[in-house]
Each structure stands twice: as structure tokens, then as C-alpha cells.
PDB file of C-alpha atoms in Angstrom:
ATOM      1  CA  ASN A1240     -15.994   2.767  -8.091  1.00 79.00           C
ATOM      2  CA  LEU A1241     -13.565   5.410  -6.505  1.00 86.00           C
ATOM      3  CA  ASN A1242     -12.800   8.445  -8.760  1.00 87.00           C
ATOM      4  CA  LYS A1243     -11.875  12.039  -8.428  1.00 88.00           C
ATOM      5  CA  LYS A1244     -14.844  12.968  -8.016  1.00 91.00           C
ATOM      6  CA  ASN A1245     -16.025  11.257  -5.076  1.00 93.00           C
ATOM      7  CA  PHE A1246     -12.504  10.369  -3.805  1.00 93.00           C
ATOM      8  CA  LYS A1247     -13.644  12.687  -0.259  1.00 95.00           C
ATOM      9  CA  GLN A1248     -16.796  11.306  -0.053  1.00 96.00           C
ATOM     10  CA  VAL A1249     -15.184   7.011  -0.406  1.00 95.00           C
ATOM     11  CA  ASN A1250     -12.306   8.238   1.840  1.00 95.00           C
ATOM     12  CA  GLN A1251     -14.955   9.223   4.870  1.00 96.00           C
ATOM     13  CA  GLU A1252     -16.678   6.035   4.251  1.00 96.00           C
ATOM     14  CA  LEU A1253     -13.874   3.738   4.199  1.00 95.00           C
ATOM     15  CA  THR A1254     -12.811   5.403   7.327  1.00 95.00           C
ATOM     16  CA  GLN A1255     -15.995   5.084   8.848  1.00 97.00           C
ATOM     17  CA  ILE A1256     -16.197   1.244   8.228  1.00 96.00           C
ATOM     18  CA  ILE A1257     -12.477   1.173   9.563  1.00 94.00           C
ATOM     19  CA  SER A1258     -13.551   2.337  12.538  1.00 96.00           C
ATOM     20  CA  LEU A1259     -16.148   0.439  12.970  1.00 97.00           C
ATOM     21  CA  TYR A1260     -15.185  -3.499  11.768  1.00 96.00           C
ATOM     22  CA  GLY A1261     -11.535  -2.498  13.388  1.00 92.00           C
ATOM     23  CA  LEU A1262      -8.320  -3.968  11.738  1.00 89.00           C
ATOM     24  CA  GLU A1263      -9.712  -6.546   9.487  1.00 91.00           C
ATOM     25  CA  ALA A1264     -11.470  -4.054   7.894  1.00 94.00           C
ATOM     26  CA  GLU A1265      -8.274  -1.953   7.476  1.00 93.00           C
ATOM     27  CA  ASN A1266      -5.944  -4.805   6.073  1.00 91.00           C
ATOM     28  CA  GLN A1267      -8.886  -5.329   3.774  1.00 92.00           C
ATOM     29  CA  VAL A1268      -9.463  -2.033   2.440  1.00 94.00           C
ATOM     30  CA  LEU A1269      -5.375  -1.223   1.995  1.00 92.00           C
ATOM     31  CA  ARG A1270      -4.990  -4.759   0.440  1.00 91.00           C
ATOM     32  CA  CYS A1271      -7.960  -3.680  -2.412  1.00 90.00           C
ATOM     33  CA  LEU A1272      -6.024  -0.158  -2.701  1.00 90.00           C
ATOM     34  CA  LEU A1273      -3.113  -1.376  -3.491  1.00 89.00           C
ATOM     35  CA  THR A1274      -4.366  -4.249  -5.619  1.00 87.00           C
ATOM     36  CA  GLU A1275      -6.679  -1.543  -7.712  1.00 86.00           C
ATOM     37  CA  ALA A1276      -3.426   0.968  -7.675  1.00 85.00           C
ATOM     38  CA  ALA A1277      -1.142  -1.708  -8.886  1.00 83.00           C
ATOM     39  CA  LYS A1278      -3.463  -2.470 -11.705  1.00 78.00           C
ATOM     40  CA  THR A1279      -3.840   0.615 -12.792  1.00 67.00           C
ATOM     41  CA  SER A1280      -0.410   1.655 -12.722  1.00 67.00           C
ATOM     42  CA  TRP A1281       1.721  -1.430 -13.638  1.00 64.00           C
ATOM     43  CA  GLU A1282      -0.149  -3.032 -16.727  1.00 59.00           C
ATOM     44  CA  ASN A1283       2.505  -4.965 -18.333  1.00 48.00           C
ATOM     45  CA  ASP A1284       5.049  -5.230 -14.818  1.00 53.00           C
ATOM     46  CA  ARG A1285       6.198  -1.440 -16.171  1.00 54.00           C
ATOM     47  CA  PRO A1286       5.498   1.267 -13.426  1.00 48.00           C
ATOM     48  CA  GLY A1287       3.108   3.795 -14.479  1.00 46.00           C
ATOM     49  CA  PRO A1288       2.571   6.980 -13.817  1.00 42.00           C
ATOM     50  CA  ALA A1289       1.253   7.846 -10.437  1.00 40.00           C
ATOM     51  CA  SER A1290      -1.770   9.599 -11.280  1.00 51.00           C
ATOM     52  CA  SER A1291      -4.107   6.714  -9.858  1.00 81.00           C
ATOM     53  CA  VAL A1292      -6.611   8.033  -7.390  1.00 89.00           C
ATOM     54  CA  HIS A1293      -6.279   4.588  -5.534  1.00 89.00           C
ATOM     55  CA  ALA A1294      -2.881   4.632  -5.046  1.00 90.00           C
ATOM     56  CA  THR A1295      -3.362   8.331  -3.597  1.00 91.00           C
ATOM     57  CA  LEU A1296      -5.917   7.038  -1.159  1.00 93.00           C
ATOM     58  CA  LEU A1297      -3.837   3.731  -0.254  1.00 93.00           C
ATOM     59  CA  ALA A1298      -0.550   6.557  -0.060  1.00 93.00           C
ATOM     60  CA  GLN A1299      -2.853   8.567   2.675  1.00 93.00           C
ATOM     61  CA  TYR A1300      -3.363   5.554   4.711  1.00 92.00           C
ATOM     62  CA  LEU A1301       0.020   4.429   4.696  1.00 91.00           C
ATOM     63  CA  SER A1302       1.149   7.676   5.724  1.00 90.00           C
ATOM     64  CA  CYS A1303      -0.769   7.181   8.579  1.00 89.00           C
ATOM     65  CA  LEU A1304       0.538   4.051   9.770  1.00 88.00           C
ATOM     66  CA  LEU A1305       4.150   4.891   9.314  1.00 86.00           C
ATOM     67  CA  ASN A1306       3.548   7.749  11.757  1.00 84.00           C
ATOM     68  CA  HIS A1307       2.327   4.399  14.356  1.00 83.00           C
ATOM     69  CA  PRO A1308       4.898   2.241  14.550  1.00 75.00           C
ATOM     70  CA  ALA A1309       2.387  -0.246  16.786  1.00 77.00           C
ATOM     71  CA  ARG A1310       0.832  -0.215  13.749  1.00 81.00           C
ATOM     72  CA  SER A1311       3.256  -1.060  11.333  1.00 82.00           C
ATOM     73  CA  THR A1312       2.030  -5.158  11.419  1.00 85.00           C
ATOM     74  CA  VAL A1313      -0.590  -3.666   8.959  1.00 87.00           C
ATOM     75  CA  VAL A1314       1.675  -2.439   6.269  1.00 88.00           C
ATOM     76  CA  CYS A1315       3.777  -5.538   6.135  1.00 88.00           C
ATOM     77  CA  ARG A1316       0.371  -7.622   6.062  1.00 87.00           C
ATOM     78  CA  ILE A1317      -0.923  -5.979   2.354  1.00 87.00           C
ATOM     79  CA  ILE A1318       2.594  -6.172   1.159  1.00 87.00           C
ATOM     80  CA  ASP A1319       3.527 -10.008   2.215  1.00 86.00           C
ATOM     81  CA  ASN A1320      -0.067 -11.194   1.026  1.00 84.00           C
ATOM     82  CA  PRO A1321      -0.790  -9.064  -2.369  1.00 83.00           C
ATOM     83  CA  ALA A1322      -4.236 -10.171  -3.653  1.00 82.00           C
ATOM     84  CA  LYS A1323      -3.906 -13.083  -6.344  1.00 82.00           C
ATOM     85  CA  SER A1324      -4.689 -11.207  -9.256  1.00 78.00           C
ATOM     86  CA  VAL A1325      -1.395  -8.556  -8.233  1.00 81.00           C
ATOM     87  CA  GLN A1326       0.736 -11.512  -6.810  1.00 80.00           C
ATOM     88  CA  LYS A1327       3.279 -11.499 -10.063  1.00 78.00           C
ATOM     89  CA  ALA A1328       3.099  -7.636 -10.360  1.00 76.00           C
ATOM     90  CA  LEU A1329       3.918  -7.334  -6.541  1.00 80.00           C
ATOM     91  CA  LYS A1330       6.783 -10.304  -6.408  1.00 83.00           C
ATOM     92  CA  PRO A1331       9.712  -9.669  -4.232  1.00 83.00           C
ATOM     93  CA  THR A1332      12.470  -8.228  -6.374  1.00 85.00           C
ATOM     94  CA  ASN A1333      15.382  -5.312  -5.491  1.00 86.00           C
ATOM     95  CA  THR A1334      12.982  -2.919  -7.149  1.00 85.00           C
ATOM     96  CA  LEU A1335       9.609  -3.485  -5.464  1.00 86.00           C
ATOM     97  CA  LEU A1336       9.821  -1.390  -2.691  1.00 88.00           C
ATOM     98  CA  SER A1337      11.186   1.321  -4.698  1.00 88.00           C
ATOM     99  CA  ARG A1338       8.315   0.760  -7.705  1.00 86.00           C
ATOM    100  CA  ILE A1339       6.077   1.060  -4.698  1.00 88.00           C
ATOM    101  CA  ALA A1340       7.390   4.349  -3.182  1.00 90.00           C
ATOM    102  CA  ARG A1341       7.182   6.111  -6.667  1.00 87.00           C
ATOM    103  CA  LEU A1342       3.688   4.935  -7.544  1.00 86.00           C
ATOM    104  CA  LEU A1343       2.773   6.389  -3.857  1.00 88.00           C
ATOM    105  CA  LYS A1344       5.096   9.432  -4.314  1.00 89.00           C
ATOM    106  CA  PHE A1345       6.315   8.746  -1.309  1.00 91.00           C
ATOM    107  CA  THR A1346       8.904  11.171   0.242  1.00 92.00           C
ATOM    108  CA  THR A1347      12.140  10.210   1.142  1.00 93.00           C
ATOM    109  CA  ALA A1348      11.696  10.297   4.983  1.00 92.00           C
ATOM    110  CA  GLN A1349       8.240   8.176   4.129  1.00 91.00           C
ATOM    111  CA  ASP A1350      10.667   5.634   1.980  1.00 92.00           C
ATOM    112  CA  VAL A1351      13.079   5.110   4.491  1.00 92.00           C
ATOM    113  CA  ALA A1352      10.323   4.183   7.411  1.00 90.00           C
ATOM    114  CA  PHE A1353       8.516   2.120   4.765  1.00 90.00           C
ATOM    115  CA  SER A1354      11.596   0.155   4.296  1.00 91.00           C
ATOM    116  CA  LEU A1355      12.602   0.055   8.058  1.00 90.00           C
ATOM    117  CA  VAL A1356       8.920  -1.467   8.850  1.00 90.00           C
ATOM    118  CA  LEU A1357       9.253  -4.046   6.232  1.00 90.00           C
ATOM    119  CA  ARG A1358      12.709  -4.803   7.179  1.00 90.00           C
ATOM    120  CA  LYS A1359      11.830  -4.855  11.035  1.00 88.00           C
ATOM    121  CA  ASN A1360       8.311  -6.715  11.075  1.00 86.00           C
ATOM    122  CA  SER A1361       8.026  -8.684   7.337  1.00 86.00           C
ATOM    123  CA  PRO A1362       7.943 -12.583   8.096  1.00 84.00           C
ATOM    124  CA  LYS A1363       9.254 -13.270   4.197  1.00 86.00           C
ATOM    125  CA  PRO A1364      12.974 -13.322   4.119  1.00 84.00           C
ATOM    126  CA  GLU A1365      12.716 -11.948   0.901  1.00 86.00           C
ATOM    127  CA  ILE A1366      10.600  -8.923   1.355  1.00 85.00           C
ATOM    128  CA  VAL A1367      13.301  -8.335   4.128  1.00 84.00           C
ATOM    129  CA  SER A1368      16.196  -8.764   2.146  1.00 84.00           C
ATOM    130  CA  PHE A1369      15.297  -6.270  -0.644  1.00 81.00           C
ATOM    131  CA  ALA A1370      13.907  -3.330   2.332  1.00 80.00           C
TER     132      ALA A1370
END
């Protein structure tokens, strides 16, 4: 269970797991973080306050990924293939990307980079059209 008290420890453990097991572990960690952030912040399909520790940790990881264009496919994978429990909340709509950016407290530059990564690399036409 991730919370404010164990945030630093969990972050270190996840970083260690990702370095040991590679890309698939990274995909799974990010997908789980997105799932938890979406669950806690978008109850009843409405955006809530971006105070979730899951959202904070996800934002840290995504910020790093957005700074490394070679790893941008990881970003696309977690948006294109969300966990079944949050597929409805993460259904591609014209507000999805702005909701994610608001949830993760992206700067304008991060928001633009996020949209460009999805526009360039997403295999789903509906995601590309909204990016």
C-alpha cells in the first residue's frame, strides 16, 4: 500500500524492480499506478483533486519518460491498454488527455510533450485524434 509515509521507500523499491526486470516491469508498475490514480481521483467519471500519492508517483515516472524520447512507447502502452477496472474512466474522449494532465499536475511543456508522444506513437486512431 502506497501512502505518504512510505512514498520514498516504495519509490526506491519500484525503481529497483524496474532496473532488475526491465521494460515489462516498468509497464506493469506504470499501469498499476495509473489504475490506482484513476480510481481514487475519477470516481463517478469526474476528475477529483490531484492529491493521490499514486498520481504523484506516476507523474514522476512519466516526467522521466517524456524526457527520453526513445522510451516514449511506454507512455503509449499505459494509455492505450489501461487495466480493465478503469477502461471506462480512461476511454478515449476529447477530455481524456487534459484530465490526465490535470491529475498529474503537468506543466504546460509536459502536457505538450505528452500529447506529442501520444500523437506520434499511439497505434489507436482515437487517441491520436484527441492528442
